[in-house]
Coordinates of C-alpha atoms in Angstrom, one line a residue:
M1 CA 35.1 18.5 0.8
F2 CA 38.7 19.7 0.3
D3 CA 42.0 18.4 1.4
E4 CA 42.9 20.0 4.7
N5 CA 45.9 21.7 3.2
E6 CA 43.9 23.3 0.5
T7 CA 41.0 24.8 2.5
I8 CA 40.6 28.3 3.7
E9 CA 38.8 28.6 7.0
P10 CA 36.5 31.6 7.7
M11 CA 38.5 32.5 10.8
D12 CA 42.1 32.0 11.9
T13 CA 44.7 34.3 13.5
C14 CA 45.5 37.8 12.5
G15 CA 49.2 38.8 12.1
C16 CA 48.9 40.6 15.5
G17 CA 47.9 37.5 17.3
D18 CA 44.1 38.2 17.7
I19 CA 41.3 36.3 16.0
G20 CA 41.5 37.0 12.3
Y21 CA 38.5 37.0 10.0
L22 CA 38.7 36.2 6.3
T23 CA 38.8 39.4 4.2
A24 CA 40.6 40.7 1.2
R25 CA 43.3 43.5 0.8
T26 CA 46.0 44.7 -1.5
V27 CA 49.3 43.0 -0.7
P28 CA 52.8 44.3 -1.7
I29 CA 55.1 41.7 -3.2
D30 CA 58.9 41.8 -4.0
L31 CA 59.6 41.1 -7.6
A32 CA 62.9 40.8 -9.5
H33 CA 62.1 44.1 -11.3
G34 CA 60.9 46.0 -8.3
V35 CA 58.0 46.1 -5.8
G36 CA 54.6 45.0 -7.1
R37 CA 51.1 44.8 -5.7
I38 CA 48.4 42.2 -5.8
D39 CA 44.8 43.3 -5.2
K40 CA 42.0 41.3 -3.6
V41 CA 44.2 38.8 -1.8
P42 CA 42.4 36.6 0.8
V43 CA 43.9 37.4 4.2
Y44 CA 43.0 37.1 7.9
H45 CA 42.6 40.4 9.7
C46 CA 41.3 41.2 13.2
R47 CA 39.0 44.0 11.9
S48 CA 40.7 46.7 14.1
A49 CA 41.1 50.0 12.3
Y50 CA 44.5 50.4 14.0
C51 CA 46.0 47.1 13.1
Q52 CA 48.2 47.0 10.0
E53 CA 49.0 43.3 10.4
F54 CA 47.4 40.3 8.7
S55 CA 48.2 36.7 7.9
L56 CA 47.9 34.6 4.8
P57 CA 46.2 31.2 4.5
P58 CA 48.9 28.6 3.4
V59 CA 47.2 27.9 0.1
V60 CA 47.2 31.7 -0.7
S61 CA 50.9 32.0 0.1
R62 CA 51.6 29.3 -2.4
R63 CA 49.4 30.9 -5.0
L64 CA 51.2 34.2 -4.5
E65 CA 54.5 32.6 -5.4
T66 CA 53.1 31.5 -8.7
I67 CA 51.5 34.9 -9.4
A68 CA 54.8 36.6 -8.6
E69 CA 56.6 34.4 -11.1
Q70 CA 54.0 35.2 -13.8
M71 CA 54.4 38.9 -13.0
E72 CA 58.1 38.7 -13.4
E73 CA 57.7 36.9 -16.7
T74 CA 55.5 39.7 -18.0
Q75 CA 57.3 42.5 -16.1
A76 CA 54.0 43.5 -14.5
T77 CA 53.9 45.5 -11.3
E78 CA 50.1 45.2 -10.5
T79 CA 47.6 42.4 -10.8
T80 CA 44.5 41.0 -9.1
Y81 CA 44.5 37.7 -7.2
T82 CA 43.1 34.8 -9.1
W83 CA 42.9 31.1 -8.5
Q84 CA 44.6 28.6 -10.8
D85 CA 43.3 25.2 -11.8
K86 CA 44.4 22.3 -9.7
E87 CA 46.1 19.5 -11.6
I88 CA 44.5 16.1 -11.2
P89 CA 47.1 13.4 -10.4
V90 CA 47.1 10.2 -12.4
Q91 CA 48.1 7.0 -10.5
D92 CA 50.2 5.7 -13.4
S93 CA 50.9 6.5 -17.0
G94 CA 48.7 3.7 -18.2
T95 CA 45.6 4.7 -16.2
Q96 CA 43.1 7.4 -17.1
P97 CA 41.7 9.4 -14.2
D98 CA 38.2 8.6 -13.2
Q99 CA 35.8 11.1 -14.8
T100 CA 33.6 11.4 -11.8
A101 CA 36.6 12.3 -9.6
L102 CA 37.7 14.9 -12.2
D103 CA 34.2 16.4 -12.3
Q104 CA 34.0 16.5 -8.5
T105 CA 37.4 18.2 -8.1
T106 CA 36.6 20.7 -10.8
D107 CA 33.3 21.6 -9.0
E108 CA 35.1 21.9 -5.6
L109 CA 37.7 24.3 -7.0
A110 CA 35.0 26.3 -8.8
L111 CA 33.0 26.5 -5.5
Q112 CA 35.9 27.7 -3.4
A113 CA 37.0 30.3 -6.0
F114 CA 33.4 31.5 -6.5
T115 CA 32.6 32.0 -2.8
L116 CA 35.9 33.8 -2.2
Q117 CA 34.9 36.4 -4.8
F118 CA 32.3 37.7 -2.3
V119 CA 34.8 38.8 0.3
N120 CA 33.9 42.3 1.5
R121 CA 31.2 42.7 -1.1
Q122 CA 28.6 45.4 -0.5
Y123 CA 25.2 45.5 -2.2
E124 CA 22.8 48.5 -2.1
D125 CA 20.6 46.7 0.5
A126 CA 22.9 44.0 2.0
R127 CA 26.5 43.2 2.8
V128 CA 28.5 40.0 3.1
V129 CA 29.3 39.3 6.7
Q130 CA 30.9 35.9 6.5
I131 CA 32.1 33.3 4.0
V132 CA 32.7 29.6 4.5
P133 CA 34.8 28.9 1.4
G134 CA 33.2 26.4 -0.9
Q135 CA 30.1 26.1 1.2
A136 CA 28.2 29.2 2.1
I137 CA 27.9 33.0 2.1
L138 CA 26.1 35.0 4.8
F139 CA 24.5 38.3 4.0
R140 CA 23.1 40.9 6.4
S141 CA 20.4 43.3 5.4
K142 CA 21.2 47.1 5.5
L143 CA 17.5 47.8 5.8
E144 CA 16.9 45.7 8.9
D145 CA 19.7 44.6 11.3
S146 CA 18.1 41.3 12.3
E147 CA 17.5 40.2 8.7
Y148 CA 19.9 37.8 7.2
Y149 CA 20.2 35.8 4.0
L150 CA 22.2 32.6 3.3
L151 CA 23.5 31.3 0.0
R152 CA 24.4 27.6 0.7
Y153 CA 25.8 25.0 -1.6
E154 CA 23.6 22.0 -2.0
E155 CA 25.4 18.8 -3.1
D156 CA 23.1 16.6 -5.2
S157 CA 24.5 14.0 -7.5
R158 CA 21.1 13.6 -9.2
T159 CA 21.2 17.0 -10.8
E160 CA 23.7 18.5 -13.3
G161 CA 25.7 21.7 -12.4
I162 CA 26.4 23.5 -9.2
W163 CA 23.3 24.5 -7.2
F164 CA 22.7 26.7 -4.2
S165 CA 19.8 27.2 -1.8
F166 CA 18.9 30.8 -1.0
L167 CA 17.4 31.2 2.4
K168 CA 16.2 34.1 4.6
F169 CA 16.1 34.3 8.4
Y170 CA 16.0 36.7 11.3
Y171 CA 18.5 36.7 14.2
D172 CA 18.3 39.2 17.0
E173 CA 21.7 38.8 18.7
P174 CA 24.3 41.5 17.7
N175 CA 26.9 39.1 16.4
L176 CA 26.4 36.0 14.3
T177 CA 29.1 33.5 13.6
Y178 CA 28.6 30.6 11.2
E179 CA 29.0 28.1 14.1
D180 CA 26.3 29.8 16.0
F181 CA 24.1 29.8 12.9
L182 CA 24.5 26.1 12.4
E183 CA 23.4 25.3 15.9
W184 CA 20.6 27.9 15.9
S185 CA 19.3 26.9 12.5
E186 CA 18.6 23.3 13.6
D187 CA 15.4 24.7 15.2
G188 CA 13.8 25.4 11.8
H189 CA 14.1 29.2 11.6
L190 CA 15.1 29.2 7.9
K191 CA 12.8 30.1 5.0
E192 CA 13.9 28.9 1.7
L193 CA 13.4 31.4 -1.1
G194 CA 14.5 29.1 -3.9
R195 CA 17.2 27.1 -5.5
I196 CA 19.7 28.8 -7.9
I197 CA 22.2 27.3 -10.3
L198 CA 25.7 28.8 -10.2
D199 CA 25.4 30.8 -13.5
E200 CA 22.3 32.6 -12.2
V201 CA 23.5 33.5 -8.7
E202 CA 25.0 36.9 -9.5
D203 CA 21.8 38.1 -11.3
T204 CA 19.6 36.7 -8.5
L205 CA 21.6 38.6 -5.8
I206 CA 21.4 41.8 -7.8
D207 CA 17.7 41.4 -8.2
E208 CA 17.3 40.9 -4.4
F209 CA 19.9 43.4 -3.1
G210 CA 20.6 45.9 -5.9
E211 CA 24.0 46.5 -7.5
W212 CA 27.2 45.7 -5.7
T213 CA 30.5 47.5 -5.2

């Protein structure tokens, strides 16, 4: 869906060398007017309480440079990580970009930014356990350890807007990776609870799991 250089994988390498899982944390940043901080930066961390290291996805590193420039322009010392719009290249000055390609790229960027907002999110009755940026969000119930929910992007050119399927399933093993889920789900263990348009996802999740923090 995305150019390889623009994707954020759910797992990579932590700064300590162990397997790193996508999460979010506050990152210090050197600015011309002093040291600043940026909250909710997507990083890879090994989940060890004793590890202070982390690594940044390449696209996040590039975005941090832009945010730092903006902070220096406004003399800010604190901000929250956000995604910028991606420019659509035009092949030559006399050619207009294809509208379908523009719409598709806009949707892809919106999907990646939207899913990454759920990093580390906790609801009253569920928590986010894994994100596949631009594709899916896995939730684990706080009420029953084997109960999971999946919010998955469904690409359909016949409908307008961005749509997700909302599914429920049970998985008894202690650890669930998205790769294991893909293999296991082929056996038909998923129960679809409904289809949700992007604008209604937040309200639907709150109705299902309670308020989030």
